[in-house]
Coordinates of C-alpha atoms and ligand atoms in Angstrom, one line a residue:
X115 CA 9.1 0.3 -24.8
X116 CA 9.3 -2.7 -27.0
X117 CA 6.9 -3.1 -29.9
X118 CA 4.7 -6.2 -30.6
X119 CA 2.9 -7.1 -33.8
X120 CA 1.0 -10.3 -34.5
X121 CA -1.0 -11.6 -37.5
X122 CA -3.5 -14.3 -38.4
X123 CA -4.9 -14.4 -41.9
X124 CA -4.4 -15.1 -45.6
X125 CA -1.4 -12.8 -46.1
X126 CA 2.2 -13.6 -45.7
X127 CA 2.7 -13.0 -41.9
X128 CA 6.3 -11.9 -42.3
X129 CA 5.4 -9.0 -44.6
X130 CA 2.5 -7.8 -42.4
X131 CA 4.6 -8.1 -39.2
X132 CA 7.6 -6.3 -40.7
X133 CA 5.4 -3.5 -42.0
X134 CA 3.9 -3.2 -38.5
X135 CA 7.3 -3.3 -36.7
X136 CA 8.6 -0.5 -38.9
X137 CA 5.8 1.7 -37.4
X138 CA 6.8 0.6 -33.9
X139 CA 10.5 0.9 -34.1
X140 CA 10.4 4.1 -32.0
X141 CA 9.5 1.8 -29.1
X142 CA 12.9 0.1 -29.1
X143 CA 15.6 -0.8 -31.5
X144 CA 18.1 -2.9 -29.7
X145 CA 17.1 -6.1 -31.5
X146 CA 14.1 -7.5 -33.4
X147 CA 12.7 -10.9 -34.3
X148 CA 9.7 -12.8 -35.6
X149 CA 8.2 -16.3 -35.4
X150 CA 5.7 -17.8 -37.8
X151 CA 3.7 -21.0 -37.9
X152 CA 2.9 -23.0 -41.0
X153 CA 1.5 -26.5 -41.1
X154 CA 2.7 -27.5 -37.7
X155 CA 6.1 -26.0 -38.2
X156 CA 7.3 -23.0 -36.2
X157 CA 10.2 -20.9 -37.6
X158 CA 11.9 -18.1 -35.6
X159 CA 14.4 -15.5 -36.8
X160 CA 16.1 -13.0 -34.5
X161 CA 18.8 -10.3 -34.9
X162 CA 20.6 -7.8 -32.8
X163 CA 20.3 -4.2 -33.9
X164 CA 17.7 -2.4 -35.8
X165 CA 14.9 -3.9 -37.9
X166 CA 17.2 -3.6 -41.0
X167 CA 19.3 -6.5 -39.7
X168 CA 16.3 -8.7 -39.3
X169 CA 15.1 -7.8 -42.8
X170 CA 18.5 -8.8 -44.1
X171 CA 18.3 -12.2 -42.4
X172 CA 14.8 -12.8 -43.7
X173 CA 15.8 -12.0 -47.3
X174 CA 18.2 -14.9 -47.0
X175 CA 15.6 -17.3 -45.3
X176 CA 12.1 -15.9 -45.8
X177 CA 9.2 -17.2 -43.7
X178 CA 6.1 -18.4 -45.5
X179 CA 3.5 -18.8 -42.7
X180 CA 0.3 -16.9 -42.4
X181 CA 0.3 -16.7 -38.6
X182 CA 3.0 -15.0 -36.6
X183 CA 4.3 -12.7 -34.0
X184 CA 7.1 -10.1 -34.1
X185 CA 9.0 -7.8 -31.7
X186 CA 11.3 -4.9 -31.6
X187 CA 13.1 -4.6 -28.3
X188 CA 14.4 -2.1 -25.8
X189 CA 16.6 -4.1 -23.5
X190 CA 15.6 -4.3 -19.8
X191 CA 16.8 -7.7 -18.6
X192 CA 19.9 -8.9 -20.5
X193 CA 22.2 -7.2 -23.0
X194 CA 21.0 -6.5 -26.5
X195 CA 22.2 -9.6 -28.3
X196 CA 20.6 -12.2 -30.5
X197 CA 20.0 -14.7 -27.6
X198 CA 18.1 -12.1 -25.6
X199 CA 16.0 -11.0 -28.6
X200 CA 12.4 -12.0 -28.9
X201 CA 10.5 -14.2 -29.7
X202 CA 11.5 -16.6 -27.0
X203 CA 10.8 -20.3 -27.4
X204 CA 10.1 -23.2 -25.1
X205 CA 12.5 -26.1 -24.9
X206 CA 11.3 -28.1 -27.9
X207 CA 10.7 -24.9 -30.0
X208 CA 6.9 -25.5 -30.2
X209 CA 5.8 -22.3 -28.5
X210 CA 7.0 -18.8 -29.2
X211 CA 6.3 -15.7 -27.1
X212 CA 6.8 -11.9 -27.6
X213 CA 6.5 -9.8 -24.5
X214 CA 6.5 -6.2 -23.5
X215 CA 6.8 -5.4 -19.8
X216 CA 8.6 -7.0 -16.9
X217 CA 8.0 -10.3 -15.1
X218 CA 8.7 -9.4 -11.5
X219 CA 8.9 -12.9 -10.1
X220 CA 10.9 -14.3 -13.0
X221 CA 13.8 -15.4 -10.8
X222 CA 11.6 -17.5 -8.6
X223 CA 9.8 -18.9 -11.7
X224 CA 13.1 -19.6 -13.4
X225 CA 14.5 -21.4 -10.4
X226 CA 11.4 -23.6 -10.2
X227 CA 11.5 -24.4 -13.9
X228 CA 15.3 -25.1 -13.7
X229 CA 14.7 -27.5 -10.8
X230 CA 12.2 -29.3 -13.0
X231 CA 14.9 -29.8 -15.7
X232 CA 14.3 -26.8 -18.0
X233 CA 17.4 -25.2 -19.5
X234 CA 17.3 -21.5 -20.2
X235 CA 19.0 -19.9 -23.2
X236 CA 18.8 -16.2 -22.4
X237 CA 19.2 -13.8 -19.5
X238 CA 15.7 -12.3 -20.0
X239 CA 12.7 -12.4 -17.7
X240 CA 10.5 -13.2 -20.7
X241 CA 12.0 -16.6 -21.3
X242 CA 10.2 -18.0 -18.3
X243 CA 6.9 -17.5 -20.2
X244 CA 7.3 -20.0 -23.1
X245 CA 8.7 -22.6 -20.6
X246 CA 5.8 -22.0 -18.2
X247 CA 3.2 -22.2 -21.0
X248 CA 4.9 -25.4 -22.2
X249 CA 4.6 -26.9 -18.7
X250 CA 0.9 -26.2 -18.7
X251 CA 0.3 -27.3 -22.3
X252 CA -2.1 -30.1 -22.8
X253 CA -3.3 -29.4 -26.3
X254 CA -5.0 -26.1 -25.6
X255 CA -2.7 -23.0 -26.0
X256 CA -5.3 -20.6 -24.6
X257 CA -5.7 -22.6 -21.4
X258 CA -2.0 -23.1 -21.0
X259 CA -1.3 -19.3 -21.3
X260 CA -4.1 -18.7 -18.8
X261 CA -2.6 -21.1 -16.3
X262 CA 0.9 -19.8 -16.8
X263 CA -0.2 -16.2 -16.3
X264 CA -1.9 -17.0 -13.0
X265 CA 1.6 -17.7 -11.7
X266 CA 3.1 -14.5 -13.1
X267 CA 3.6 -11.2 -11.2
X268 CA 4.4 -8.1 -13.2
X269 CA 3.4 -6.3 -16.4
X270 CA 2.9 -7.8 -19.8
X271 CA 1.6 -7.4 -23.2
X272 CA 2.0 -10.8 -24.9
X273 CA 1.6 -12.5 -28.2
X274 CA 1.9 -16.3 -28.2
X275 CA 1.9 -18.9 -31.1
X276 CA 2.2 -22.7 -31.0
X277 CA 3.1 -25.0 -33.8
X278 CA 0.4 -27.5 -32.8
X279 CA -2.3 -24.9 -33.3
X280 CA -1.3 -23.2 -36.5
X281 CA -4.4 -21.0 -36.9
X282 CA -4.3 -19.4 -33.5
X283 CA -2.7 -16.4 -31.9
X284 CA -3.1 -15.9 -28.1
X285 CA -2.7 -12.4 -26.6
X286 CA -2.8 -11.0 -23.1
X287 CA -2.5 -7.6 -21.5
X288 CA -1.7 -6.4 -18.0
X289 CA 0.1 -3.2 -17.4
X290 CA 1.4 -2.8 -21.0
X291 CA -0.7 -1.6 -23.9
X292 CA -2.0 -4.0 -26.6
X293 CA -4.7 -3.6 -29.2
X294 CA -6.4 -6.1 -31.4
X295 CA -7.2 -5.1 -35.0
X296 CA -10.0 -6.8 -36.9
X297 CA -9.9 -7.1 -40.7
X298 CA -11.8 -9.1 -43.3
X299 CA -10.8 -12.7 -42.7
X300 CA -7.7 -11.5 -40.8
X301 CA -6.8 -10.2 -37.3
X302 CA -3.8 -8.4 -35.8
X303 CA -2.3 -7.5 -32.4
X304 CA -0.1 -4.5 -31.9
X305 CA 1.3 -2.3 -29.2
X306 CA 0.0 0.8 -30.9
X307 CA -2.4 1.7 -33.7
X308 CA 0.1 3.0 -36.3
X309 CA 1.4 -0.6 -36.7
X310 CA -1.8 -1.9 -38.2
X311 CA -3.4 1.2 -39.6
X312 CA -2.5 0.3 -43.2
X313 CA -4.5 -3.0 -42.8
X314 CA -7.5 -2.1 -40.7
X315 CA -9.1 0.8 -38.8
X316 CA -11.3 -1.5 -36.6
X317 CA -9.6 -1.9 -33.2
X318 CA -10.3 -3.2 -29.8
X319 CA -8.2 -1.6 -27.0
X320 CA -7.6 -4.5 -24.6
X321 CA -8.3 -3.9 -20.9
X322 CA -6.2 -4.9 -17.9
X323 CA -6.3 -8.6 -17.3
X324 CA -7.7 -9.5 -20.8
X325 CA -6.6 -12.7 -22.4
X326 CA -7.8 -13.5 -25.9
X327 CA -7.8 -16.0 -28.7
X328 CA -7.3 -14.4 -32.1
X329 CA -8.3 -16.2 -35.2
X330 CA -9.1 -15.2 -38.8
X331 CA -12.7 -14.7 -38.0
X332 CA -12.2 -12.5 -34.9
X333 CA -11.3 -12.7 -31.3
X334 CA -12.8 -13.9 -28.0
X335 CA -11.8 -12.3 -24.7
X336 CA -11.8 -13.7 -21.1
X337 CA -10.2 -12.8 -17.8
X338 CA -7.7 -15.1 -16.1
X339 CA -10.6 -16.7 -14.1
X340 CA -12.2 -17.7 -17.4
X341 CA -15.1 -15.1 -17.3
X342 CA -16.1 -13.9 -20.8
X343 CA -15.4 -10.2 -21.4
X344 CA -16.9 -8.1 -24.1
X345 CA -15.4 -5.0 -25.7
X346 CA -16.4 -2.3 -28.1
X347 CA -14.7 -2.1 -31.4
X348 CA -13.5 1.5 -32.2
X349 CA -12.8 3.0 -35.6
X350 CA -9.6 4.9 -36.0
X351 CA -10.1 7.9 -38.3
X352 CA -6.5 8.9 -38.9
X353 CA -5.5 9.3 -42.5
X354 CA -2.8 7.0 -44.0
X355 CA 0.0 9.6 -44.0
X356 CA -0.3 10.3 -40.3
X357 CA 2.3 7.7 -39.5
X358 CA 4.5 8.4 -42.6
X359 CA 7.5 10.6 -42.8
X360 CA 6.2 12.1 -46.1
X361 CA 8.8 14.3 -47.7
X362 CA 10.7 15.0 -44.5
X363 CA 14.1 13.4 -43.8
X364 CA 13.1 12.6 -40.2
X365 CA 9.9 12.2 -38.2
X366 CA 11.2 14.8 -35.8
X367 CA 11.3 17.5 -38.5
X368 CA 7.9 16.5 -39.8
X369 CA 6.5 16.7 -36.3
X370 CA 8.1 20.1 -35.6
X371 CA 6.4 21.4 -38.8
X372 CA 3.0 19.9 -37.8
X373 CA 2.8 22.0 -34.6
X374 CA 0.7 24.9 -36.1
X375 CA -1.9 22.4 -37.4
X376 CA -2.0 20.5 -34.2
X377 CA -2.7 23.6 -32.1
X378 CA -5.2 24.9 -34.6
X379 CA -7.0 21.5 -34.6
X380 CA -6.9 21.4 -30.8
X381 CA -8.5 24.9 -30.7
X382 CA -11.2 23.9 -33.3
X383 CA -11.9 20.8 -31.1
X384 CA -12.2 22.6 -27.8
X385 CA -13.3 26.1 -28.5
X386 CA -17.0 26.5 -29.2
X387 CA -17.5 28.3 -32.5
X388 CA -20.7 29.9 -31.5
X389 CA -19.9 31.1 -28.0
X390 CA -16.2 31.4 -28.3
X391 CA -15.9 29.5 -25.0
X392 CA -13.7 26.6 -23.9
X393 CA -15.5 23.2 -23.9
X394 CA -13.6 20.3 -22.5
X395 CA -16.1 17.5 -22.9
X396 CA -14.3 14.7 -21.1
X397 CA -12.9 16.7 -18.2
X398 CA -14.8 14.6 -15.7
X399 CA -15.1 17.6 -13.3
X400 CA -18.3 19.6 -13.1
X401 CA -18.4 23.2 -11.9
X402 CA -18.7 22.3 -8.2
X403 CA -15.7 20.0 -8.5
X404 CA -13.7 22.7 -10.3
X405 CA -14.6 25.2 -7.6
X406 CA -13.7 22.7 -4.8
X407 CA -10.1 22.1 -5.9
X408 CA -7.7 23.4 -3.3
X409 CA -4.5 22.3 -5.0
X410 CA -3.4 20.8 -8.3
X411 CA -0.5 18.3 -8.5
X412 CA 0.9 17.8 -12.0
X413 CA 2.8 14.5 -12.4
X414 CA 4.8 13.7 -15.5
X415 CA 8.2 12.7 -16.8
X416 CA 10.8 14.3 -19.1
X417 CA 9.4 16.7 -21.7
X418 CA 5.9 16.2 -20.4
X419 CA 7.2 17.4 -17.0
X420 CA 8.5 20.6 -18.6
X421 CA 5.0 21.1 -20.2
X422 CA 3.6 20.6 -16.7
X423 CA 6.0 23.3 -15.3
X424 CA 4.6 25.8 -17.9
X425 CA 1.2 24.6 -16.8
X426 CA 1.9 25.7 -13.2
X427 CA 2.6 29.2 -14.3
X428 CA -0.5 29.3 -16.4
X429 CA -2.9 27.8 -13.9
X430 CA -1.6 29.8 -10.9
X431 CA -1.6 33.0 -13.1
X432 CA -5.1 32.6 -14.5
X433 CA -7.1 30.5 -11.9
X434 CA -5.1 31.3 -8.7
X435 CA -5.0 27.7 -7.6
X436 CA -1.7 26.5 -6.1
X437 CA 0.0 24.0 -8.3
X438 CA 2.9 21.6 -7.6
X439 CA 4.7 19.9 -10.4
X440 CA 6.2 16.5 -9.5
X441 CA 8.4 14.1 -11.5
X442 CA 6.2 11.0 -11.5
X443 CA 9.1 8.8 -10.6
X444 CA 9.7 10.8 -7.4
X445 CA 6.1 11.3 -6.6
X446 CA 5.4 7.6 -6.4
X447 CA 8.0 7.0 -3.7
X448 CA 7.7 10.4 -1.9
X449 CA 5.8 11.3 1.3
X450 CA 2.7 12.5 -0.4
X451 CA 0.0 14.4 1.3
X452 CA -3.1 14.1 -0.8
X453 CA -6.8 14.5 -0.1
X454 CA -10.2 14.7 -1.8
X455 CA -9.8 18.4 -2.8
X456 CA -6.6 17.7 -4.6
X457 CA -6.6 17.3 -8.4
X458 CA -3.8 15.2 -9.8
X459 CA -3.0 16.0 -13.4
X460 CA -0.9 13.5 -15.3
X461 CA 0.6 15.0 -18.5
X462 CA 1.7 12.3 -20.9
X463 CA 2.0 11.8 -24.7
X464 CA 1.8 8.0 -24.6
X465 CA -0.5 7.6 -21.7
X466 CA 1.5 4.5 -20.8
X467 CA 4.5 5.9 -18.9
X468 CA 4.9 3.4 -16.0
X469 CA 5.8 6.0 -13.4
X470 CA 3.0 8.4 -14.4
X471 CA 0.5 5.5 -14.5
X472 CA 1.6 4.4 -11.0
X473 CA 1.4 8.0 -9.7
X474 CA -2.2 8.3 -10.7
X475 CA -3.1 4.9 -9.2
X476 CA -1.6 6.1 -5.9
X477 CA -3.4 9.5 -6.2
X478 CA -6.8 7.7 -6.7
X479 CA -6.1 5.4 -3.7
X480 CA -5.5 8.4 -1.6
X481 CA -8.8 10.0 -2.6
X482 CA -7.6 12.7 -5.1
X483 CA -9.3 13.2 -8.4
X484 CA -7.3 12.6 -11.6
X485 CA -7.6 14.5 -14.8
X486 CA -5.2 13.5 -17.5
X487 CA -3.6 15.6 -20.3
X488 CA -3.0 12.7 -22.7
X489 CA -2.3 12.3 -26.4
X490 CA -2.9 8.6 -27.1
X491 CA -6.6 7.9 -27.1
X492 CA -7.6 4.8 -25.2
X493 CA -4.2 4.6 -23.4
X494 CA -4.0 3.3 -19.9
X495 CA -3.8 6.8 -18.3
X496 CA -6.6 8.1 -20.3
X497 CA -8.8 5.2 -19.2
X498 CA -7.8 5.2 -15.6
X499 CA -8.2 8.9 -15.0
X500 CA -11.5 10.4 -13.9
X501 CA -11.4 12.8 -16.8
X502 CA -9.1 13.6 -19.8
X503 CA -8.2 16.4 -22.2
X504 CA -6.9 14.7 -25.3
X505 CA -4.1 16.8 -26.8
X506 CA -5.1 15.8 -30.3
X507 CA -1.5 15.8 -31.6
X508 CA -1.8 12.6 -33.6
X509 CA 0.8 9.9 -33.5
X510 CA 4.3 11.1 -32.5
X511 CA 6.9 8.8 -33.9
X512 CA 10.2 10.7 -33.4
X513 CA 11.6 9.6 -30.0
X514 CA 12.3 13.2 -29.1
X515 CA 8.9 14.8 -28.2
X516 CA 8.1 18.0 -30.1
X517 CA 4.4 18.4 -31.1
X518 CA 3.3 16.5 -28.1
X519 CA 5.0 19.1 -25.9
X520 CA 3.5 22.2 -27.4
X521 CA 0.1 20.6 -27.6
X522 CA 0.4 19.7 -23.9
X523 CA 1.1 23.4 -23.1
X524 CA -1.9 24.6 -25.2
X525 CA -4.2 22.0 -23.6
X526 CA -3.0 23.3 -20.2
X527 CA -3.8 26.8 -21.4
X528 CA -7.3 25.7 -22.2
X529 CA -7.7 24.0 -18.9
X530 CA -6.4 27.0 -17.0
X531 CA -8.9 29.3 -18.8
X532 CA -11.8 26.9 -18.1
X533 CA -10.8 26.7 -14.5
X534 CA -10.3 30.4 -14.2
X535 CA -13.7 31.1 -15.7
X536 CA -15.5 28.6 -13.5
X537 CA -13.9 30.0 -10.4
X538 CA -14.5 33.6 -11.6
X539 CA -10.8 34.6 -11.3
X540 CA -11.0 36.1 -14.8
X541 CA -13.9 37.7 -16.6
X542 CA -15.6 36.4 -19.8
X543 CA -13.9 39.2 -21.7
X544 CA -10.5 38.4 -20.3
X545 CA -11.0 34.7 -21.3
X546 CA -11.9 35.7 -24.8
X547 CA -8.8 37.9 -24.9
X548 CA -6.6 35.0 -23.8
X549 CA -8.2 32.7 -26.4
X550 CA -7.5 35.3 -29.1
X551 CA -3.8 35.3 -28.1
X552 CA -3.9 31.5 -28.3
X553 CA -5.5 31.5 -31.8
X554 CA -2.7 33.8 -32.9
X555 CA -0.1 31.1 -32.1
X556 CA -0.6 28.7 -35.0
X557 CA -0.2 31.5 -37.6
X558 CA 2.9 32.8 -35.8
X559 CA 4.4 29.3 -35.6
X560 CA 3.8 28.8 -39.3
X561 CA 5.4 32.1 -40.2
X562 CA 8.4 31.1 -38.0
X563 CA 8.8 27.7 -39.4
X564 CA 9.0 29.1 -42.9
X565 CA 12.4 30.6 -41.9
X566 CA 13.8 27.5 -40.3
X567 CA 16.9 27.7 -42.6
X568 CA 18.1 30.5 -40.3
X569 CA 18.3 28.1 -37.4
X570 CA 20.2 25.6 -39.6
X571 CA 22.8 28.2 -40.5
X572 CA 23.3 29.0 -36.8
X573 CA 23.3 25.4 -35.7
X574 CA 26.0 24.5 -38.3
X575 CA 28.5 27.0 -36.9
X576 CA 31.5 25.2 -35.5
X577 CA 31.1 26.9 -32.1
X578 CA 27.8 24.9 -31.6
X579 CA 28.6 21.8 -33.7
X580 CA 31.9 21.3 -31.9
X581 CA 30.7 22.1 -28.4
X582 CA 31.3 19.4 -25.8
X583 CA 29.0 21.1 -23.3
X584 CA 26.3 23.7 -23.5
X585 CA 23.9 25.5 -21.2
X586 CA 20.3 26.8 -21.7
X587 CA 18.9 29.5 -19.4
X588 CA 15.5 31.1 -19.2
X589 CA 13.3 32.7 -16.6
X590 CA 9.6 32.8 -15.6
X591 CA 7.4 31.2 -18.2
X592 CA 10.6 30.3 -20.2
X593 CA 12.5 28.6 -17.3
X594 CA 10.8 25.3 -18.3
X595 CA 11.7 26.2 -21.9
X596 CA 15.4 26.2 -21.0
X597 CA 15.0 22.8 -19.4
X598 CA 13.2 21.5 -22.5
X599 CA 15.8 23.0 -24.9
X600 CA 18.6 21.3 -22.9
X601 CA 16.8 18.0 -22.9
X602 CA 16.1 18.1 -26.6
X603 CA 19.7 18.9 -27.5
X604 CA 21.3 16.3 -25.1
X605 CA 19.0 13.4 -26.1
X606 CA 19.6 13.6 -29.8
X607 CA 23.1 15.1 -30.1
X608 CA 24.7 13.4 -27.0
X609 CA 26.3 16.8 -26.1
X610 CA 26.3 17.4 -22.4
X611 CA 23.7 20.1 -21.8
X612 CA 22.0 21.6 -18.8
X613 CA 19.1 23.9 -18.4
X614 CA 19.0 26.4 -15.6
X615 CA 16.8 29.2 -14.3
X616 CA 18.7 32.3 -15.4
X617 CA 18.5 33.8 -12.0
X618 CA 20.4 30.8 -10.5
X619 CA 23.5 31.4 -12.6
X620 CA 25.4 33.3 -9.9
X621 CA 24.6 30.6 -7.4
X622 CA 26.9 28.1 -9.0
X623 CA 26.5 27.3 -12.8
X624 CA 28.3 30.5 -13.9
X625 CA 31.5 28.8 -12.8
X626 CA 31.2 26.6 -15.9
X627 CA 31.3 29.5 -18.3
X628 CA 34.4 29.5 -20.5
X629 CA 35.1 30.7 -24.1
X630 CA 34.1 27.2 -25.3
X631 CA 30.7 27.1 -23.6
X632 CA 27.7 28.0 -25.7
X633 CA 24.8 29.4 -23.6
X634 CA 21.4 29.6 -25.2
X635 CA 19.6 32.5 -23.5
X636 CA 15.8 32.7 -23.8
X637 CA 15.2 36.5 -23.8
X638 CA 11.8 37.1 -25.3
X639 CA 10.0 40.3 -24.4
X640 CA 8.1 40.2 -21.1
X641 CA 8.5 41.0 -17.4
X642 CA 11.9 39.3 -17.0
X643 CA 13.4 40.5 -20.2
X644 CA 15.8 42.9 -18.7
X645 CA 16.9 40.5 -16.0
X646 CA 17.8 37.9 -18.6
X647 CA 19.7 40.5 -20.6
X648 CA 21.8 41.2 -17.5
X649 CA 22.4 37.4 -17.2
X650 CA 23.6 37.4 -20.8
X651 CA 26.0 40.3 -20.1
X652 CA 27.4 38.4 -17.2
X653 CA 28.1 35.4 -19.4
X654 CA 29.7 37.5 -22.1
X655 CA 31.9 39.2 -19.5
X656 CA 33.3 35.7 -18.8
X657 CA 33.9 35.0 -22.5
X658 CA 30.9 32.6 -22.9
X659 CA 29.3 32.1 -26.3
X660 CA 25.8 33.5 -26.2
X661 CA 22.9 32.6 -28.5
X662 CA 19.8 34.6 -27.7
X663 CA 16.3 33.6 -28.5
X664 CA 14.6 37.0 -28.8
X665 CA 11.5 38.7 -30.0
X666 CA 11.5 40.0 -33.6
X667 CA 12.4 43.7 -33.6
X668 CA 14.7 43.5 -30.6
X669 CA 17.8 44.9 -32.3
X670 CA 19.6 45.8 -29.1
X671 CA 20.0 42.2 -28.1
X672 CA 22.5 41.8 -31.0
X673 CA 25.0 43.9 -29.0
X674 CA 25.0 41.3 -26.2
X675 CA 24.9 38.1 -28.2
X676 CA 27.1 36.2 -30.6
X677 CA 24.0 34.9 -32.4
X678 CA 20.3 35.7 -32.3
X679 CA 17.3 33.6 -33.3
X680 CA 14.2 35.8 -33.5
X681 CA 10.6 34.5 -32.8
X682 CA 7.5 36.5 -33.5
X683 CA 6.2 38.8 -30.8
X684 CA 3.5 37.1 -28.6
X685 CA 1.6 37.2 -25.4
X686 CA 4.3 36.3 -22.8
X687 CA 2.4 33.4 -21.0
X688 CA 2.1 31.6 -24.3
X689 CA 5.7 32.3 -25.5
X690 CA 6.9 28.8 -24.4
X691 CA 4.9 27.4 -27.3
X692 CA 6.7 29.7 -29.8
X693 CA 10.1 29.4 -28.2
X694 CA 9.9 25.6 -28.4
X695 CA 10.3 25.8 -32.2
X696 CA 13.8 27.3 -32.4
X697 CA 14.9 25.1 -29.5
X698 CA 13.6 22.0 -31.3
X699 CA 15.2 23.0 -34.6
X700 CA 18.5 23.9 -33.0
X701 CA 18.7 20.5 -31.4
X702 CA 17.6 18.9 -34.7
X703 CA 20.1 20.6 -36.9
X704 CA 23.0 20.2 -34.5
X705 CA 22.3 16.5 -34.1
X706 CA 21.8 16.0 -37.8
X707 CA 25.0 18.0 -38.4
X708 CA 26.8 15.6 -36.1
X709 CA 25.4 12.6 -38.0
X710 CA 23.3 11.4 -35.1
X711 CA 20.3 9.1 -35.6
X712 CA 17.8 11.9 -34.9
X713 CA 14.6 9.8 -34.8
X714 CA 16.1 6.9 -32.8
X715 CA 18.8 8.2 -30.4
X716 CA 20.9 5.7 -28.6
X717 CA 19.7 4.0 -25.5
X718 CA 16.2 5.6 -25.7
X719 CA 12.8 4.4 -26.7
X720 CA 9.4 6.1 -26.7
X721 CA 6.7 5.1 -24.3
X722 CA 8.6 4.1 -21.2
X723 CA 6.4 1.3 -20.0
X724 CA 8.9 0.0 -17.4
X725 CA 10.0 1.8 -14.2
Ligands
F6R276 C1 11.9 13.6 -24.5 C2 10.7 12.7 -24.3 C3 10.5 12.1 -23.0 C4 9.0 12.0 -22.7 C5 8.8 11.2 -21.4 C6 7.4 11.1 -21.0 O1 11.9 14.1 -25.8 O2 10.0 12.4 -25.2 O3 11.2 12.8 -22.0 O4 8.5 13.2 -22.6 O5 9.4 9.9 -21.5 O6 6.7 10.4 -21.9 P1 5.1 10.5 -22.0 O7 4.7 11.9 -22.4 O8 4.7 9.5 -23.0 O9 4.6 10.1 -20.6

């Protein structure tokens, strides 16, 4: 949530920062702004709305400085307007700050500053920072930021510039992600790698409590007590197109189509070619630890939580270990009972989701081990967990999660197989059989995605496009798919949609069925197929509109459904990966048909770094 970019170098800072902010707009798009410094002059431009508004304003009055900071905002404190947009300035306009996170004691700090005669312009928590830094400034920005941060409680990723020190950028990180990029005679800060990938591949992932000075010739890092800290520079090996839309109209569509490659790549990474066995090198759990696990608790939010729900079926099915799946936001305030034989598994694309991060901190305090299923390398959750399986999905830019979801499920399949083999709940031959089924998935997905026009034709029917409400139902392995299908459609189309376990219909939800209600019924072949078909018939008997997601070759289902979307036949436990594709495409085409902003739906942002 909120994207930060900063630059020090020879180039025009405005151009570098805007290019970076474009790559971070998925993190927030309520307002945007930038501040640059040139020859003891600080210029700041801010605009409400998306980055386009800021670009328009900068075309009128361009900045010429070579040092600067920029921000794209998802509003927490204060409505999205120009006054609340970042960067925020101190009273005289000498110091500018961009901030991602929440300053918890901002009210107390604000009162203190106001008592000292400071006037505030905005309603934001961030504005206390430039005033506080100003109060400590005695000609050394780094020292002033350090002293100010000692008074602050909360989470922050910060970029600070000052007109009296025109060659310097100061950055700090606590609780919100921030990286430093090192180039030839130039340096960058950013919330995420894609923002600076076009300029450099050499990055430092800042650690909790880092405070650094960034100049053209590099950066120096300390903690708030003034102790030097050293960090390893990592090289990012993504290719340039990874963060581009390429020929797709939206990132979401590109990312849907990337899914076969993502799963193939994951399998190539984690299945040993010679032995055909799963190898999870960073699991952080040896054989004894895997055998000692008495319970697994998966913690996650949103789509990742749905992947976790599929994970429960897989792990319990293959490895026979009891699994609970908790919303991280509930887990952190619940009456948890955790112990040393519990394994807590955060599932997260960003690796920065505030609730999931807090959940694992609690789990570790209470003695449980933590093994994360994480996409973003070097993210907070990946670093704080005892072990990690990287999902290897590459950057996901569309706000609605697609490839991250299916890659989370396939990573959980691999973990379940590894756990099951170690605990001898399945034989080597059975494990090889499971992996063979998993290897079949990318090809089947590719085949399916070639015919995505079929989904578009269904999605564009008025009965779906004009629906005010909709329902998704599924059972067994595909109960989580129904929840995910519903979330996908509601978040990008703004249609009111709910996902239910099909067997629950008669316990309440069926009362909602009318001739105007589309019900998407996941009815692929498997042990619950006939049960779901009965549910479809019950809906039809009440005039509901039924759209079945069924297995190719199932001609009978046409008799019970207004529309059918067929997916290739597959091993039932892995069907949620295949079923995700029509659900994602259905949401995509309905939302696009309604003219919604598919990649940047209203009120949302990716990477929810505040509670
Ligand atoms: C929905 C979506 C969100 C995320 C959730 C968790 O399409 O993307 O529900 O799944 O915010 O995010 P991560 O996986 O980054 O922890």
